[in-house]
Short mmCIF file of C-alpha atoms in Angstrom, two decimals:
data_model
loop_
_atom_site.label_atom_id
_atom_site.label_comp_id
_atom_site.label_asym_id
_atom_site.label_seq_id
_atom_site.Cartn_x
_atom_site.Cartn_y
_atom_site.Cartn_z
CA UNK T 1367 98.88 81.52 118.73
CA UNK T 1368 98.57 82.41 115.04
CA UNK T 1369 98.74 85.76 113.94
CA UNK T 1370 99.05 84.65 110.25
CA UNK T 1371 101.94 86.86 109.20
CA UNK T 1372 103.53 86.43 105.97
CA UNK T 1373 106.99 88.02 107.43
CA UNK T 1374 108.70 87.07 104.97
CA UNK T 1375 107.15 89.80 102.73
CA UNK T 1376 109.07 90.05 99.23
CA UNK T 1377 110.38 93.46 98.82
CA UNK T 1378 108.35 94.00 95.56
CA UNK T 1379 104.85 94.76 95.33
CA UNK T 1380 104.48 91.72 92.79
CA UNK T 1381 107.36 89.80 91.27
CA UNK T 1382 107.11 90.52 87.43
CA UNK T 1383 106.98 87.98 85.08
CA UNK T 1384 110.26 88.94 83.42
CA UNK T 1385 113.42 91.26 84.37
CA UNK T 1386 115.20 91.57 81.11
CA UNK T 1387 114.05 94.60 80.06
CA UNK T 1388 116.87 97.04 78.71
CA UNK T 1389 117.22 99.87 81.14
CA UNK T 1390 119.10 102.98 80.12
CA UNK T 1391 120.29 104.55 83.23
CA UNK T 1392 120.55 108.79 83.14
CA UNK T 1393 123.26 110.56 85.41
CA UNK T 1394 126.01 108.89 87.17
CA UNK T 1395 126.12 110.26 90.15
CA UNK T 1396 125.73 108.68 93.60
CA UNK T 1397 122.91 107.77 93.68
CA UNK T 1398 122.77 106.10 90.43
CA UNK T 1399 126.04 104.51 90.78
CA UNK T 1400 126.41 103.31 94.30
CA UNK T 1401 122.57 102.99 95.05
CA UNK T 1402 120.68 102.28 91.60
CA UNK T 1403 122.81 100.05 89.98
CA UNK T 1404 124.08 97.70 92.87
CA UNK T 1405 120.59 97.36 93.82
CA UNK T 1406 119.53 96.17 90.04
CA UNK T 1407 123.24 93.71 89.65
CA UNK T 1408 121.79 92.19 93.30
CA UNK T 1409 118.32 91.59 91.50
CA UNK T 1410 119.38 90.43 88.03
CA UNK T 1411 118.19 93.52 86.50
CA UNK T 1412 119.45 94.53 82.61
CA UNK T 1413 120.87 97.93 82.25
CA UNK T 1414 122.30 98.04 78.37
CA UNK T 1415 123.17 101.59 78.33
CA UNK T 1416 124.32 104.66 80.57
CA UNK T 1417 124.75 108.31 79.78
CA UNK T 1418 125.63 111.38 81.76
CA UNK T 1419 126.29 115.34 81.80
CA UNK T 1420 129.94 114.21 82.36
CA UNK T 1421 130.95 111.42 79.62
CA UNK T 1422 134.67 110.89 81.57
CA UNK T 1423 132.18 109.69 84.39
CA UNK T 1424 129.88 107.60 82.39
CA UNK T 1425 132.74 105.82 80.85
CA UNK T 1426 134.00 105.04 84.93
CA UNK T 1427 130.34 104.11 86.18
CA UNK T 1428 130.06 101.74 82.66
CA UNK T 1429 133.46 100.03 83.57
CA UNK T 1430 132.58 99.85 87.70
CA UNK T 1431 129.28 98.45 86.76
CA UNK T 1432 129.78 96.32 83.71
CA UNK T 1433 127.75 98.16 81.71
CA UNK T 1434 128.19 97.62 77.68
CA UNK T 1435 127.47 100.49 76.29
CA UNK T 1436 128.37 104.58 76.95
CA UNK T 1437 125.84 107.03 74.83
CA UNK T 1438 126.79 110.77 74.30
CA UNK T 1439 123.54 111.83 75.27
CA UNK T 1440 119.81 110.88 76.30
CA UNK T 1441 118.74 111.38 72.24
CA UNK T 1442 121.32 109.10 71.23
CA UNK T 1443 120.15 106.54 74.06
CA UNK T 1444 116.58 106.61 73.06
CA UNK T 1445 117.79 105.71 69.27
CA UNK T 1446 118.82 102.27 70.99
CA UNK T 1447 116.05 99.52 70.52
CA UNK T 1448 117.93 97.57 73.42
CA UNK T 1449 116.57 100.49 76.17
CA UNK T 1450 113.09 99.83 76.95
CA UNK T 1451 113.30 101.82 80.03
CA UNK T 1452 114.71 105.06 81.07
CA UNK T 1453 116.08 105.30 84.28
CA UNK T 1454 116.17 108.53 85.77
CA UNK T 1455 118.53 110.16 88.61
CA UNK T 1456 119.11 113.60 87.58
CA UNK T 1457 118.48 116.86 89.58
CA UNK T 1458 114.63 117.47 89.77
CA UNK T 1459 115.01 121.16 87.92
CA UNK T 1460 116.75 119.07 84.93
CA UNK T 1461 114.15 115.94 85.22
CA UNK T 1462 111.57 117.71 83.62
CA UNK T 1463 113.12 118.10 80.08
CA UNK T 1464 114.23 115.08 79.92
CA UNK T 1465 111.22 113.25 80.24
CA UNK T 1466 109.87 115.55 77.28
CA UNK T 1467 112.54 114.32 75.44
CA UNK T 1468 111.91 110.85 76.07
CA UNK T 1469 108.27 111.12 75.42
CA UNK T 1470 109.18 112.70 71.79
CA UNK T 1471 111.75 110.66 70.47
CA UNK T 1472 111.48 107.26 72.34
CA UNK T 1473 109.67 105.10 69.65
CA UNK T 1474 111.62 102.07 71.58
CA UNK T 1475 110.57 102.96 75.12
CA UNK T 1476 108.38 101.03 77.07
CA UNK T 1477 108.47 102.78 80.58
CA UNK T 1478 109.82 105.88 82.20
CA UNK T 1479 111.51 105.48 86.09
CA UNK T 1480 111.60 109.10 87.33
CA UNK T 1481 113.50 110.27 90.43
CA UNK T 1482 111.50 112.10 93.29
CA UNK T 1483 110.86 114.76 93.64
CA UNK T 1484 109.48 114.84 89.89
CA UNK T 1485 110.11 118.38 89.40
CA UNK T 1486 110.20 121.34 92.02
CA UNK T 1487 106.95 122.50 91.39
CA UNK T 1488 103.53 120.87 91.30
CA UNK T 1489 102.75 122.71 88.43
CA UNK T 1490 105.38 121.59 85.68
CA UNK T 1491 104.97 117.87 87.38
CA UNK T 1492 101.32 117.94 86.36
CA UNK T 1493 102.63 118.74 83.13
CA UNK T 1494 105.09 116.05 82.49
CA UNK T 1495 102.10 113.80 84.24
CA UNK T 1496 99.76 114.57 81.51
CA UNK T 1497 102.69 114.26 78.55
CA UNK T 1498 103.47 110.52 79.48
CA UNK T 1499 99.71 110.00 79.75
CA UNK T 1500 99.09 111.07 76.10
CA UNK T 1501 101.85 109.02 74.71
CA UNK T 1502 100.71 106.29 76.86
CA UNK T 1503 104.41 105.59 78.34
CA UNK T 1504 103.82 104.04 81.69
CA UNK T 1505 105.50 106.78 84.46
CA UNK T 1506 107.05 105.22 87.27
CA UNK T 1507 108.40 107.42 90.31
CA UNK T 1508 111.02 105.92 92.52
CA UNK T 1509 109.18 106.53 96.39
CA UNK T 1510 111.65 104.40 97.37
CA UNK T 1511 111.06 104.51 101.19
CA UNK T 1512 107.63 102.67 100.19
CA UNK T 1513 109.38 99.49 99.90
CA UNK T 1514 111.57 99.40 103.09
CA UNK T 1515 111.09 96.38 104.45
CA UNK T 1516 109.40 97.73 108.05
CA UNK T 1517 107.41 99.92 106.07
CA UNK T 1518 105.77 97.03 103.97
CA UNK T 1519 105.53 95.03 107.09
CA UNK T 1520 103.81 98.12 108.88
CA UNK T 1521 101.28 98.38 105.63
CA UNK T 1522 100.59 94.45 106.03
CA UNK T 1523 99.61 95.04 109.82
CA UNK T 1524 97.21 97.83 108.69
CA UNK T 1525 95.46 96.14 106.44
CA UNK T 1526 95.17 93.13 108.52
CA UNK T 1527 94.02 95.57 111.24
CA UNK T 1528 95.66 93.95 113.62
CA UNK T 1529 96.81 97.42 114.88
CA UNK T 1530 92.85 98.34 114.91
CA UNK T 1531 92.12 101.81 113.49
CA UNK T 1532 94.91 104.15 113.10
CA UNK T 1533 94.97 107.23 115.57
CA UNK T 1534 98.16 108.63 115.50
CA UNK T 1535 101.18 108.58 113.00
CA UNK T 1536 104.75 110.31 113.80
CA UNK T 1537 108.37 109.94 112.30
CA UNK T 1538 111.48 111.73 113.98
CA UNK T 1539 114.52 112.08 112.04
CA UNK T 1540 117.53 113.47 113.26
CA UNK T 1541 119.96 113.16 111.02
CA UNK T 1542 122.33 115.77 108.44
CA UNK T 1543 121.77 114.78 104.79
CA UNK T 1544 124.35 115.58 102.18
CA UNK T 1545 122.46 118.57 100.59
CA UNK T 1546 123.55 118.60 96.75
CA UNK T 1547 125.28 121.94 95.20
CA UNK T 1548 122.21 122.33 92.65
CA UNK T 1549 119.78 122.39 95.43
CA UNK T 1550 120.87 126.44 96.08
CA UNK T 1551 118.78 127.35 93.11
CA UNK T 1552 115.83 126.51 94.46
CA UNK T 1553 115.35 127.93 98.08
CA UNK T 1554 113.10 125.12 98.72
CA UNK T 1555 115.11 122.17 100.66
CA UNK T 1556 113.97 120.07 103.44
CA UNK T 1557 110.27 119.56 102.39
CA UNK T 1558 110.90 119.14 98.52
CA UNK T 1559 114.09 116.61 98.84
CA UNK T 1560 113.71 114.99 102.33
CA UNK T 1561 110.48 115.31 103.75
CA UNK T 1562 109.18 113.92 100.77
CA UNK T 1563 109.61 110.25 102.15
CA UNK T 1564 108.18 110.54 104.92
CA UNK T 1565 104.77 112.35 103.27
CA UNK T 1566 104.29 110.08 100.70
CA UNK T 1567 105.03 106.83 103.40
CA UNK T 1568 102.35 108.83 105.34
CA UNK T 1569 99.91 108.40 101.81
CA UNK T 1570 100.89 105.07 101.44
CA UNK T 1571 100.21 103.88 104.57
CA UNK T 1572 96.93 105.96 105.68
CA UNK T 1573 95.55 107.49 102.28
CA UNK T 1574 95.05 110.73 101.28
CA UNK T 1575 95.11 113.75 103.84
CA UNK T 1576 92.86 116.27 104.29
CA UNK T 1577 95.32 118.98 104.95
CA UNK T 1578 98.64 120.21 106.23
CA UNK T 1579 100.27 122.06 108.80
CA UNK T 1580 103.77 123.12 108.61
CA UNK T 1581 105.99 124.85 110.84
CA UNK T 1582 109.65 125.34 109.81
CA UNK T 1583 113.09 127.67 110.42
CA UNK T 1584 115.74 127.53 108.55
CA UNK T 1585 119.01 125.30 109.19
CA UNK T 1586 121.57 127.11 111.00
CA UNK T 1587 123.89 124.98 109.23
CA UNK T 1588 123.76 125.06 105.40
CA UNK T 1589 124.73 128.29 103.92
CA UNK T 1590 122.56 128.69 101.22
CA UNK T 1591 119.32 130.75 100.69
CA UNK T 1592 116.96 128.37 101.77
CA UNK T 1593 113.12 128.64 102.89
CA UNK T 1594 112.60 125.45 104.95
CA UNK T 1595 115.18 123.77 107.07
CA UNK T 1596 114.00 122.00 109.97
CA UNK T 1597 110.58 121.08 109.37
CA UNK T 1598 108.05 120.31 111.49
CA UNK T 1599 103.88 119.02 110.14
CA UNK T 1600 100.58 117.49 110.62
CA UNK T 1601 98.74 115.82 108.11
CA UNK T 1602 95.26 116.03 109.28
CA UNK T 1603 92.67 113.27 108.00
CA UNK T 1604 89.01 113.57 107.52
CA UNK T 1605 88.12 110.45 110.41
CA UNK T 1606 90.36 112.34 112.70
CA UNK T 1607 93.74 110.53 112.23
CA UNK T 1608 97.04 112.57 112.19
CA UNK T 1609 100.36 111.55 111.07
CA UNK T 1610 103.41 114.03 112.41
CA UNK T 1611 106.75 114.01 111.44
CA UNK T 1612 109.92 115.95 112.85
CA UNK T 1613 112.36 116.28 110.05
CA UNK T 1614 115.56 117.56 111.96
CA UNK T 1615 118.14 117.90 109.27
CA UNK T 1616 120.25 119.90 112.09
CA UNK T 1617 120.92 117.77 114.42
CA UNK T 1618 123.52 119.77 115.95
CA UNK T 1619 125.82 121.33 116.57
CA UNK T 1620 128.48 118.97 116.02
CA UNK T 1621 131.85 118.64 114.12
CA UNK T 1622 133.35 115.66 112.41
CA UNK T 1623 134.35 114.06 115.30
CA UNK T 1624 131.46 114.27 116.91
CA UNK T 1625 128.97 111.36 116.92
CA UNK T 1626 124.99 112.40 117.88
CA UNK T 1627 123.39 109.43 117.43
CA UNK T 1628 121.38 110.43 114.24
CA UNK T 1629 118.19 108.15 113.77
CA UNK T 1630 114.99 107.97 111.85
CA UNK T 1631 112.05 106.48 114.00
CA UNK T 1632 108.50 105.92 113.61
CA UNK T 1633 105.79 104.97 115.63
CA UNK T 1634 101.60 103.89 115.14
CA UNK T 1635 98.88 103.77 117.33
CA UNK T 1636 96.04 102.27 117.14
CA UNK T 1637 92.94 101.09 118.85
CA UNK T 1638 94.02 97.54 119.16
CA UNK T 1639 97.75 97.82 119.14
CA UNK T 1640 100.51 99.54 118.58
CA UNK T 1641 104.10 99.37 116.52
CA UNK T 1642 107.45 101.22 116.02
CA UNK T 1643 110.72 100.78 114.41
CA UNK T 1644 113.32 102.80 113.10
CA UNK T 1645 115.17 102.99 109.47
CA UNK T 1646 118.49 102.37 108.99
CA UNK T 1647 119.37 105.05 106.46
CA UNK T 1648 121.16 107.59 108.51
CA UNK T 1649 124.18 104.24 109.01
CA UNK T 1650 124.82 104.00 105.55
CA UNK T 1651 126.89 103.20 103.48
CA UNK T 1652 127.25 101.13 106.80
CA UNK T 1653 124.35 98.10 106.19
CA UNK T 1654 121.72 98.59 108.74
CA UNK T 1655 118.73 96.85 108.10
CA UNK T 1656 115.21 98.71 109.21
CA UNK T 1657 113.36 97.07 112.24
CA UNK T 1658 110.03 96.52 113.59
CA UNK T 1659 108.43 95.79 116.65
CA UNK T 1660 104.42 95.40 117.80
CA UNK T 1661 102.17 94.52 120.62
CA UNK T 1662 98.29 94.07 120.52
CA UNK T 1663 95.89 94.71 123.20
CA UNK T 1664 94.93 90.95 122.17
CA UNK T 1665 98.23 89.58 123.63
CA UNK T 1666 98.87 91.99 126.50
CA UNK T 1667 102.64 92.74 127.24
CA UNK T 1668 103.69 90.48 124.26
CA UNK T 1669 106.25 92.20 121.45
CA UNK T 1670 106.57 90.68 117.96
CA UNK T 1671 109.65 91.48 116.68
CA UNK T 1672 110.31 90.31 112.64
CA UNK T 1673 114.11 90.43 111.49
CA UNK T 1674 115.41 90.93 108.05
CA UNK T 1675 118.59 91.54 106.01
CA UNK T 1676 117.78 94.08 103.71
CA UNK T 1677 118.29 97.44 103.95
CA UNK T 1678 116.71 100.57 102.55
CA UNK T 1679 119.90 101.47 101.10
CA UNK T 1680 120.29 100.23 98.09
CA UNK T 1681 117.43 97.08 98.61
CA UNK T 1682 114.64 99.23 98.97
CA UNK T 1683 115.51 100.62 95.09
CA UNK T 1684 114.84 97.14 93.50
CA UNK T 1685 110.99 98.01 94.53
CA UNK T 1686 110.29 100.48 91.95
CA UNK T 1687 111.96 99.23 89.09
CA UNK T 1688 110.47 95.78 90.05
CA UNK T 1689 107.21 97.36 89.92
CA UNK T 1690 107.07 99.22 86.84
CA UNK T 1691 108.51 96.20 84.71
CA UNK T 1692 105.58 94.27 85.94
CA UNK T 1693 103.36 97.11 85.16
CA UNK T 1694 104.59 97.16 81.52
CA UNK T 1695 104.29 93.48 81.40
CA UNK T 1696 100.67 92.82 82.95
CA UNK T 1697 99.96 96.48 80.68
CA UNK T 1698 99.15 98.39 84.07
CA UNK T 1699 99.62 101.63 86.11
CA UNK T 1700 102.77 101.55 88.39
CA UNK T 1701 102.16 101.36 92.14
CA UNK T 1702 103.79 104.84 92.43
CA UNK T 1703 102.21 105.94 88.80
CA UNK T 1704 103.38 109.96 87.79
CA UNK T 1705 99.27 110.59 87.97
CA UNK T 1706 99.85 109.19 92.00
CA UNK T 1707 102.74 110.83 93.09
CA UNK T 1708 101.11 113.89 92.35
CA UNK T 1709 99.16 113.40 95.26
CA UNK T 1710 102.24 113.33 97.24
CA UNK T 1711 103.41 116.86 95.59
CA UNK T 1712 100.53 118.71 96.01
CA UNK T 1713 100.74 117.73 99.87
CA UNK T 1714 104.17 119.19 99.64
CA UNK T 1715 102.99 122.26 97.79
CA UNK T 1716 100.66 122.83 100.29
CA UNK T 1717 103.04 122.69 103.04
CA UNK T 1718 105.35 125.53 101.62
CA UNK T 1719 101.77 127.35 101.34
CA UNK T 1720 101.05 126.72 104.92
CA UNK T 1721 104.53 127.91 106.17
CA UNK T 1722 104.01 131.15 103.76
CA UNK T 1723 100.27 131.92 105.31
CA UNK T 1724 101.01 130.05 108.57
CA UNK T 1725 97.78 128.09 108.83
CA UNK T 1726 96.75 125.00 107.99
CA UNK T 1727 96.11 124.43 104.02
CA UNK T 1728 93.80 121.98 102.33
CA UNK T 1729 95.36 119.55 99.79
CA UNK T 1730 91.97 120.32 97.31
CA UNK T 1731 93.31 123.74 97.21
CA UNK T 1732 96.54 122.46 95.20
CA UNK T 1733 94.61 121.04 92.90
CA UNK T 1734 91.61 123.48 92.52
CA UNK T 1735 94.47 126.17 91.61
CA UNK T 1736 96.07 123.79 89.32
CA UNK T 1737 92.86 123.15 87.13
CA UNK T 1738 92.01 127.03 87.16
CA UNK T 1739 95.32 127.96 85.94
CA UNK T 1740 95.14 124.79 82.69
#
């Protein structure tokens, strides 16, 4: 039998034609340090330059990474012909400014990489959309969870239809992130900085929704003011597909010594088939590869079960910055382009409307207010 699977999918979306650009990396925090950067050494990425709030931590991250050069700020990076791209992984209420800064002074810049979320509201990310747009600097937005490997493998399998057509979509997570200190400003939490992945997977994978449904209380847990804790949605599609997800960031009550098991699954069904798998995140920084597993109704009681050693922490991060130096290259839109992941915020936007009026709220509504208000 011959399913013709190419399993062993590369982890890019297309392998660009060079990866020498100069990237200038912004903040050096933990996820640019432990996540960004060893992802980019293990590819053969460039980064030239680094800068930071914190200089004293800069100047570490530089000498961890073997990274040449320490600037004093993101003006005095963007004066450097060497950075072609600016790498982004600041909080999403300082992103904003930054990118306006890049987009006025970077007469060397050739692409922008912008953490998600790309700001906390729709609003100003429609704004910084539209800047990059006019200046014609290709916006990239690291969606990392896109280019896990089970996820890509699970996008191959729909487009091959060997799952036949999609009729139900869930992900479960159960597992405590480490909610930063600047996220108490903002009394949105679970939907804006960890729900995210899972809603714009869901977009990936099945296109766009028709609207959402969110139910949510807040996490016994974490202290601060916060509007949405555990979070619970349907995205409802036009052909009558749903996609669910359970984002449990809870999963209590437990102490240190306590171990609960914490997971991230998924599961599709289909007409012809079905598949699962989970996502190793919730192990890290222990390496725990993703997995996959699939039967059809074509080869009754028979599982296919792909391996691989990569890991959505930190391979998964390669993805991006893979794709948006082959989208300055080939002179192209990245995959996960500012103007797309705007489709992914207004389906968050019109989640926190849907838990404020508690019905479901159509994702044209986002934008309809959006282009009243401009």
């Amino acid at each position: 039998m011959s399913l013709d699977l190419d399993l062993d999918l590369n982890p890019y979306a297309s392998v660009p034609p060079r990866i020498d650009f100069g990237i200038g990396a912004v903040g050096a925090g933990f996820i640019m340090r432990d996540v960004h950067l060893k992802a980019y050494a293990d590819a053969g990425f460039n980064v030239v330059a680094i800068t930071s709030r914190t200089l004293e931590i800069a100047r570490e991250v530089a000498g961890f990474r073997g990274i040449p050069r320490v600037c004093e700020s993101v003006e005095q990076m963007l004066e450097d012909q060497n950075v072609e791209i600016l790498d982004i992984a600041v909080p999403p209420d300082k992103q904003p400014e930054i990118i306006r800064t890049a987009v006025r002074r970077g007469k060397y810049l050739k692409g922008i990489l912008a953490q998600k979320p790309l700001a906390v509201s729709f609003d100003e990310a429609t704004e910084i959309v539209r800047l990059c747009e006019a200046r014609q600097i290709p916006l990239g937005v690291n969606q990392n969870m896109r280019y896990d490997r089970s996820i890509r493998v699970l996008k191959m399998l729909l487009e091959k239809r060997l799952l036949g057509t999609p009729v139900l979509a869930t992900i479960e997570m159960r597992a405590v992130p480490h909610w930063q200190t600047w996220l108490r400003e903002y009394g949105r939490l679970t939907l804006l900085i960890m729900s995210i992945h899972h809603i714009d997977t869901f977009r990936y994978l099945f296109g766009e929704a028709k609207s959402i449904y969110a139910s949510v209380r807040k996490d016994p847990r974490t202290q601060f003011a916060h509007e949405d804790g555990i979070c619970l949605y349907i995205l409802e599609y036009d052909d009558g597909m749903r996609a669910a997800a359970w984002d449990d960031v809870w999963a209590g009550p437990r102490s240190e010594k306590d171990d609960l098991k914490p997971y991230i699954k998924w599961r599709v069904e289909g007409t012809e088939g079905l598949a699962e798998g989970t996502l190793g995140w919730p192990e890290y920084p222990n390496r725990c590869p993703s997995t996959l597993t699939f039967t059809r109704a074509a080869e009754p009681g028979m599982w296919i079960t792909p391996r691989w050693q990569e890991a959505w922490f930190p391979d998964a991060f390669q993805g991006p910055m893979a794709d948006l130096m082959d989208a300055i290259a080939r002179q192209r839109q990245p995959a996960v382009s500012g103007a797309d992941n705007l489709g992914t915020l207004a389906i968050i936007e019109a989640g926190y409307r849907s838990i404020q009026q508690r019905r479901p709220v159509e994702i044209a509504e986002i934008h309809e207010s959006t282009k009243a208000a401009s």
